[in-house]
Coordinates of C-alpha atoms and ligand atoms in Angstrom, one line a residue:
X1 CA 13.2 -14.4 6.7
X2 CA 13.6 -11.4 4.8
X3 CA 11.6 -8.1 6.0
X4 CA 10.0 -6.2 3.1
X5 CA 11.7 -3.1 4.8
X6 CA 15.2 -3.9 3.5
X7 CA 13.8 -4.3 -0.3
X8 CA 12.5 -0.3 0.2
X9 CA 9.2 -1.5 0.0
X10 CA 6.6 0.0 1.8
X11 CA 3.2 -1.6 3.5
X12 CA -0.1 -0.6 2.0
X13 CA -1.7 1.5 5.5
X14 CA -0.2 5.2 4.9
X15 CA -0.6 5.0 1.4
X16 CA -4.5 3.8 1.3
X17 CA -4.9 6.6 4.0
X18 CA -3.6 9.4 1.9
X19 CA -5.5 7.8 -0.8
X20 CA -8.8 8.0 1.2
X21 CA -8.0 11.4 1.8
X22 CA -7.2 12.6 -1.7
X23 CA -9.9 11.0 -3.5
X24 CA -7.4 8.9 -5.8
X25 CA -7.0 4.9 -5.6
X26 CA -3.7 3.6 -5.7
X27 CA -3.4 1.2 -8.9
X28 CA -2.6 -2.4 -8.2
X29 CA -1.2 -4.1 -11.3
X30 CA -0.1 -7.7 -11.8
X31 CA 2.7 -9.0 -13.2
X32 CA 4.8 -11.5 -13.7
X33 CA 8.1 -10.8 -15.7
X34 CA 10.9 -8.4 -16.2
X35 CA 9.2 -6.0 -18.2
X36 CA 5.7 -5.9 -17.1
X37 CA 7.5 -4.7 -13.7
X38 CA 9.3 -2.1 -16.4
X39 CA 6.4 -1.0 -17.3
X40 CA 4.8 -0.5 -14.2
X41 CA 7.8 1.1 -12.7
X42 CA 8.0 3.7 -15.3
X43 CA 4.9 4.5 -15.7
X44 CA 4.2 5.6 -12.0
X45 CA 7.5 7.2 -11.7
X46 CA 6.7 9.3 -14.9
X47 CA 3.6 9.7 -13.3
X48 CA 4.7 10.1 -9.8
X49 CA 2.3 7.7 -8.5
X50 CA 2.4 5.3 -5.5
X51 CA 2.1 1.6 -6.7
X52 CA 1.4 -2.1 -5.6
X53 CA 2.7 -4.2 -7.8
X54 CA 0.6 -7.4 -7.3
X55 CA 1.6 -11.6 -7.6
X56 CA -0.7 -14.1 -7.8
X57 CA -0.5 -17.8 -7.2
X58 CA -0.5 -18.3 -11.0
X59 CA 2.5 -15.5 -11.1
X60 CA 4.1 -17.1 -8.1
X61 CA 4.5 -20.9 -9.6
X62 CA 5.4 -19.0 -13.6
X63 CA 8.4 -16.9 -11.7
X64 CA 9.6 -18.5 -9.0
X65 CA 9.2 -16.1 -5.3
X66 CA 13.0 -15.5 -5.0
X67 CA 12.8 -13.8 -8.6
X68 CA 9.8 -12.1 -7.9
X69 CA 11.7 -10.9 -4.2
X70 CA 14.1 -10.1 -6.0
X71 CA 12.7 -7.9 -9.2
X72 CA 10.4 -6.3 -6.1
X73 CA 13.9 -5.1 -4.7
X74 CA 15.1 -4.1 -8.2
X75 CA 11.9 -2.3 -8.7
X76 CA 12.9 -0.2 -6.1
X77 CA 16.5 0.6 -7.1
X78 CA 15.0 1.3 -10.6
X79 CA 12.5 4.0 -9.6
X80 CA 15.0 5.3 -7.2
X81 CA 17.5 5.3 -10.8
X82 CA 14.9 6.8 -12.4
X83 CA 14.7 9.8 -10.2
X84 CA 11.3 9.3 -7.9
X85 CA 11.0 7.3 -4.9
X86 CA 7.9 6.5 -5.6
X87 CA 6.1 4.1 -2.6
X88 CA 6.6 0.6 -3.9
X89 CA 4.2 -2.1 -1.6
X90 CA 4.8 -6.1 -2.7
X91 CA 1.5 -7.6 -2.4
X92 CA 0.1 -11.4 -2.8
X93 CA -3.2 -11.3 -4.9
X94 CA -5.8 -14.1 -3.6
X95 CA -3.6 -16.1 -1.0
X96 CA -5.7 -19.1 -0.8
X97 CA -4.4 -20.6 2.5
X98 CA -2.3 -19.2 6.1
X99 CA 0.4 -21.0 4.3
X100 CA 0.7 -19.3 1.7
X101 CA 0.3 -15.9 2.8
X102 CA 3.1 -16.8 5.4
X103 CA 5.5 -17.7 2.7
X104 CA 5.3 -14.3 0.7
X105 CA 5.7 -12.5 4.2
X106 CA 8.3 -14.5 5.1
X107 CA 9.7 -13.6 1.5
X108 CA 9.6 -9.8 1.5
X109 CA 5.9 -9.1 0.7
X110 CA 4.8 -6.2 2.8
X111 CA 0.9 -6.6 1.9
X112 CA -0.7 -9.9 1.3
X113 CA -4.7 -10.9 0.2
X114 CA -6.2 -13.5 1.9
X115 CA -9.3 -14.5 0.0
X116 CA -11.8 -16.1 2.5
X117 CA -14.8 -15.1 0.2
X118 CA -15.3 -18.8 -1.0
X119 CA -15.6 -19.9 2.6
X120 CA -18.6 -19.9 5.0
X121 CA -18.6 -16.4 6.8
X122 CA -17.2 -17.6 10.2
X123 CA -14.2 -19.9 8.3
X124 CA -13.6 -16.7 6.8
X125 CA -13.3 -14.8 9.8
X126 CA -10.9 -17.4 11.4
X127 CA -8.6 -18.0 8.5
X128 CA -8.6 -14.1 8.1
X129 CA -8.0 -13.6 11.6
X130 CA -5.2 -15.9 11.8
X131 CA -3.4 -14.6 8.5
X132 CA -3.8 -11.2 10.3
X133 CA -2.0 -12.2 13.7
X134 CA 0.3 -13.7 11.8
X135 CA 1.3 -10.4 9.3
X136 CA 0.8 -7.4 11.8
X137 CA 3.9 -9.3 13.9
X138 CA 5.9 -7.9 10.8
X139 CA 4.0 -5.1 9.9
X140 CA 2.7 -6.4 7.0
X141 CA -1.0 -5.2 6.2
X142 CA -3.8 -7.9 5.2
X143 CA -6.5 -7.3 2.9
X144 CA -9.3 -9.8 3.2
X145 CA -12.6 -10.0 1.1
X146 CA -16.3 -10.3 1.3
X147 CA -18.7 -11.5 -1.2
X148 CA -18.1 -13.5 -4.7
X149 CA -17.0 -11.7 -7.8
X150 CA -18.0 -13.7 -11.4
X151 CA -15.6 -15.1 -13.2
X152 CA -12.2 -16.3 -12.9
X153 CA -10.5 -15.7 -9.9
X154 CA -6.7 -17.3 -10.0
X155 CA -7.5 -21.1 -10.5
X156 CA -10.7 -20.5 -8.8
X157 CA -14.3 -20.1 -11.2
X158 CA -17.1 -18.3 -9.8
X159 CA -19.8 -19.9 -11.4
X160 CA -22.3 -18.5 -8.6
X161 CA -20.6 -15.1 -7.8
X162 CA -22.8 -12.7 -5.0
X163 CA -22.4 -9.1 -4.1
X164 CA -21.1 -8.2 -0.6
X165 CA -23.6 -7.9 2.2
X166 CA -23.2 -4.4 4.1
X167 CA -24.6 -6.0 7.3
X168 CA -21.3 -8.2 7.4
X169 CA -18.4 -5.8 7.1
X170 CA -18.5 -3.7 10.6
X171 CA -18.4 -7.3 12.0
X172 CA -15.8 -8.6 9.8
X173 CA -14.1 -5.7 9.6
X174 CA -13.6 -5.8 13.7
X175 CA -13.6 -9.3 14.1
X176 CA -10.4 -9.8 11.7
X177 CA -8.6 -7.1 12.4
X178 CA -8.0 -6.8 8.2
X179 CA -6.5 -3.3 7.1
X180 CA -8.3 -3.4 4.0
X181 CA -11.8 -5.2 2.6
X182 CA -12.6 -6.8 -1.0
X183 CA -16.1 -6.2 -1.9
X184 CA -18.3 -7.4 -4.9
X185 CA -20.3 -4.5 -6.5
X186 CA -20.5 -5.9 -9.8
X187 CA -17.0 -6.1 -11.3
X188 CA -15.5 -9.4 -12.3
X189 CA -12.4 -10.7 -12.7
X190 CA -10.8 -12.0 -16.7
X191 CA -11.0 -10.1 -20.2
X192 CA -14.8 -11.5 -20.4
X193 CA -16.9 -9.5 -18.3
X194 CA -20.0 -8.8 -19.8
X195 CA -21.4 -10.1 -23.2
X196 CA -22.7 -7.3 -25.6
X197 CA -26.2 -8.9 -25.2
X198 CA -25.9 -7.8 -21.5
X199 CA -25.0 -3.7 -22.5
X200 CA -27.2 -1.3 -23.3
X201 CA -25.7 1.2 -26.3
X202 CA -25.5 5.2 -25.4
X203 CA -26.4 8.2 -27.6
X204 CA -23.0 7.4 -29.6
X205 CA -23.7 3.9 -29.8
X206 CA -20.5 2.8 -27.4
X207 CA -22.1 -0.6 -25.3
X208 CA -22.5 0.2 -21.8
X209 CA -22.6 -2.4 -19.3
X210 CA -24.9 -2.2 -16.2
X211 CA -23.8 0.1 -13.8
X212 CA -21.9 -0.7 -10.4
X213 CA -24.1 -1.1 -7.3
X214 CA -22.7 2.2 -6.0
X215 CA -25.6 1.9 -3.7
X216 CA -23.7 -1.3 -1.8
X217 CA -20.5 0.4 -1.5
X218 CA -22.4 3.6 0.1
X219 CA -24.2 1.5 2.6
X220 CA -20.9 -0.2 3.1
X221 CA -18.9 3.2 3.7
X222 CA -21.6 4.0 6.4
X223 CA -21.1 1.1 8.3
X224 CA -17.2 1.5 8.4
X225 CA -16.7 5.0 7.4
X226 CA -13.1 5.5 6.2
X227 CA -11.8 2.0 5.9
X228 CA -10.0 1.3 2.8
X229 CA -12.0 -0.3 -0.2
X230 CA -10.7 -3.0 -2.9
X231 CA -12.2 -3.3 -6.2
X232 CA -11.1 -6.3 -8.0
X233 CA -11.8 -7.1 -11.5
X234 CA -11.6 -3.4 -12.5
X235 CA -10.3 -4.0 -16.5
X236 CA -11.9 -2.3 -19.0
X237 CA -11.0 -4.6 -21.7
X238 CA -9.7 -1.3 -24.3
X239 CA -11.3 -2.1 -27.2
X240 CA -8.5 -1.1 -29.3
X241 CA -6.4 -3.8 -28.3
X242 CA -9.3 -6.4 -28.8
X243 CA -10.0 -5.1 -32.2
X244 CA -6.1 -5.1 -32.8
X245 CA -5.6 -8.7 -31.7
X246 CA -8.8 -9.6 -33.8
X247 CA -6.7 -7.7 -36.6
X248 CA -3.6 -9.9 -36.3
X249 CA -4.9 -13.4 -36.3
X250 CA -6.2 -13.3 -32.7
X251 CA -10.0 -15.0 -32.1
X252 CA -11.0 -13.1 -28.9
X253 CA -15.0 -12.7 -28.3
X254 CA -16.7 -9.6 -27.8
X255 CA -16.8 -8.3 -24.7
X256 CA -17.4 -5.3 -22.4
X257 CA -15.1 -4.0 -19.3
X258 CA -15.6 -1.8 -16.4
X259 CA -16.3 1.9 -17.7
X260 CA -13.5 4.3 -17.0
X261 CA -16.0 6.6 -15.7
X262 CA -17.5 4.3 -13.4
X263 CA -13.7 3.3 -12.1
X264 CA -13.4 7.2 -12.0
X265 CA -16.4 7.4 -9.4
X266 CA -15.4 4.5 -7.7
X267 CA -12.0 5.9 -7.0
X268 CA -13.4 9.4 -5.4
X269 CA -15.1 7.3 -2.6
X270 CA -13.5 4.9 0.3
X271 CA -12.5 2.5 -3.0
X272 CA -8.6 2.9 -2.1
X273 CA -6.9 0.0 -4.5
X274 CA -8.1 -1.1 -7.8
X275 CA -6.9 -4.2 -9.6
X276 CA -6.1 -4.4 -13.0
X277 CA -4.5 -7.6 -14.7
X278 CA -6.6 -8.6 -18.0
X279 CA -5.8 -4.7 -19.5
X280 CA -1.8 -5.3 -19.1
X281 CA -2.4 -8.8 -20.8
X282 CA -4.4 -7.2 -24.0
X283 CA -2.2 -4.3 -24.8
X284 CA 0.8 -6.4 -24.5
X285 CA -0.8 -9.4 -26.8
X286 CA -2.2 -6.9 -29.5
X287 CA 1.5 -5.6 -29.5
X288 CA 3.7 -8.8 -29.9
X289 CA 0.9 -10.0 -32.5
X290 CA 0.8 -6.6 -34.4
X291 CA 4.6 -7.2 -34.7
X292 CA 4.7 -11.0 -35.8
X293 CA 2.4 -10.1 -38.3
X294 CA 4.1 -7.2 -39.6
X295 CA 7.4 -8.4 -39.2
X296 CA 7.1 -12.4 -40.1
X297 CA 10.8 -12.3 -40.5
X298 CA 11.8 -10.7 -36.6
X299 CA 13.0 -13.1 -34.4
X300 CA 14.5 -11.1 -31.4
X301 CA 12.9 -11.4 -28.3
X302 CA 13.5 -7.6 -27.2
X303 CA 12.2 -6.4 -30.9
X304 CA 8.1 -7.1 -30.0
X305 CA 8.4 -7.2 -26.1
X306 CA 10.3 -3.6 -26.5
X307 CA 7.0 -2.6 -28.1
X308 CA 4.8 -4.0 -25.6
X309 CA 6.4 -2.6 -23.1
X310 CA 6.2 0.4 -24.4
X311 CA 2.3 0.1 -25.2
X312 CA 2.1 -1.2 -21.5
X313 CA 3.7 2.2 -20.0
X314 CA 1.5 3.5 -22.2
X315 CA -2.2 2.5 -20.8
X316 CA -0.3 2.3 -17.0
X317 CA -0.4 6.0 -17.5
X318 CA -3.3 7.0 -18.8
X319 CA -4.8 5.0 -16.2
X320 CA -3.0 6.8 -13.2
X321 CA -3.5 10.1 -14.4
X322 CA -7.3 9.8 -16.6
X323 CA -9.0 6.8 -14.5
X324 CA -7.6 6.6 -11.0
X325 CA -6.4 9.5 -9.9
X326 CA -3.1 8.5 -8.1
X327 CA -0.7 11.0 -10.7
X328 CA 0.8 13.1 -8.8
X329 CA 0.7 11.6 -5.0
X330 CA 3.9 9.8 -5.0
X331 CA 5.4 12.3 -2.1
X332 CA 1.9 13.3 -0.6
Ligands
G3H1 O1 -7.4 -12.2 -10.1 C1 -6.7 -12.9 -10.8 C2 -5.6 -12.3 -11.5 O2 -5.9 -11.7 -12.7 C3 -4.4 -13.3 -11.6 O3 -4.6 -14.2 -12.6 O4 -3.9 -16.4 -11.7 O5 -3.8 -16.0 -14.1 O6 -2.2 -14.9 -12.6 P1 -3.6 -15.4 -12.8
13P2 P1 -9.1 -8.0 -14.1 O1 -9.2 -9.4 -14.6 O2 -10.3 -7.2 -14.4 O3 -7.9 -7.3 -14.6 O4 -8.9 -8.1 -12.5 C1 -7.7 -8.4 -11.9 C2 -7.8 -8.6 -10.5 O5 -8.8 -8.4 -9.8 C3 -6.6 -9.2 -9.8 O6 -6.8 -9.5 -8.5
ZN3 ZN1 -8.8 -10.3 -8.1

């Protein structure tokens, strides 16, 4: 058993607090090697921003959870190196099972997801419950989720995704014991989100995709004011990096994100975390494949992941300081 406590990790419950009180949401970014955690780390420490840096199931079985322990730990030292000890949480994205989620507390995590959304809503409850008994021995906060998001959702399709019900979450919220809740407003997870067909185009002709149902989260803040939010699926699919992978031999569709100024909004309410994966996995793409073609005759690993690292860092900041919010909070 390791405790997250001696990595220097932190859970997420003071954080999302400060977070609700500031009007920022604390960025939760996936990854699943050495320099996407780089990229991550720097970029919030430039930034001073509190982080989670998220593992999924998929990221789990690619890296191995004594790695991933492991660069969690040396993501600590690292920002400590860099000169801001910027609050680091460890967090399992979209535990499937009680098993699971016990294995990454076990391992270090100090926040884990358990997604009980595909369930009926009193399996839900139970499974969530028990995760939770489970976690808050160690002081390790849960974050559970009601309603369906479209798309793909770590192994798991949505092919019939629904929005949260309000009328559920007081007695979820109670019932579970969870310290944070998942809702479906109309983001979904993957670099496919909405098909131009489904935008409307604004006075300068940019596709806009339809709004979040910011009426769902209000009615949801009313029922449990100041609980901590999670919006999942919250790429915005840059269209640079699209276009730039189309550029380089790439064959990605069309397709429309999550608006930063919806994200923006979203962020100033009880929305505390925001998940971004797909965004990391463009920039760093349109990079390497920018290089290959550019530089046919490069062959060194650290000569386009350098690059993309560096492009990474890059949007990791703009979206702390321009989208979320969370620049600046690190020592709040
Ligand atoms: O929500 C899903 C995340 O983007 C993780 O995706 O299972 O491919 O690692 P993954
Ligand atoms: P995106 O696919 O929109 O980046 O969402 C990631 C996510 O929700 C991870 O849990
Ligand atoms: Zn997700």
């Amino acid at each position: 058993m390791t405790s997250y406590k001696e990595l220097g990790l932190v859970n997420s419950r003071e954080i999302f607090a400060k977070a609700m009180k500031g009007q920022y949401a604390i960025p939760a970014y996936n990854f699943n090697n050495m320099e996407q955690m780089q990229a991550i780390i720097q970029a919030c420490v430039e930034t001073k921003s509190p982080v989670i840096l998220q593992v999924s199931k998929g990221a789990r079985d690619y890296a191995n959870i004594n790695i991933l322990r492991n660069m969690a730990r040396g993501a600590t030292e690292y920002a400590k190196e860099l000169g801001c000890e910027i609050p680091i949480v460890l967090h399992l994205d979209h535990g499937d099972s009680f098993e699971t989620c016990k294995e990454c507390i076990d391992n270090g995590f100090s926040s884990v997801m358990i997604d009980g959304s595909h369930f009926p809503y009193e399996e839900n409850i139970e499974i969530t419950r028990k995760v939770v008994e489970y976690a808050h021995q160690f002081d390790v906060t849960v974050e559970g989720e009601l309603g369906v998001l479209a798309g793909i959702e770590d192994e798991v399709s949505s092919a019939v995704s629904h929005y949260t019900r309000p009328e559920e979450v007081e007695d979820f919220s109670k019932r579970t014991g969870v310290d944070s809740l998942a809702i479906s407003i109309g983001t979904s997870h993957g670099a496919y989100k909405f098909t131009p067909e489904q935008c409307t185009r604004n006075a300068d002709g940019i596709l806009v995709p339809p709004p979040l149902r910011f009426d769902i989260l209000a009615e949801i803040e009313k029922r449990i004011p100041g609980f901590p939010i999670v919006l999942h699926g919250s790429s915005s699919v840059p269209q640079e990096y699209v276009k730039m992978i189309n550029e380089h031999g790439g064959k990605l569709a069309d397709s429309v994100g999550i608006p930063e100024e919806q994200l923006r909004t979203a962020a100033k309410s009880a929305v505390c975390k925001i998940n971004i994966d797909s965004d990391g996995r463009l920039a760093m793409t349109a990079t390497i494949r920018r290089i290959f073609d550019e530089k046919p005759a490069e062959f060194d690993p650290r000569k386009y992941l350098g690059p993309a690292r560096e492009a990474l860092k890059e949007m990791y900041k703009h979206k702390n300081i321009d989208v979320l919010g969370s620049a600046g909070h690190a020592l709040d």
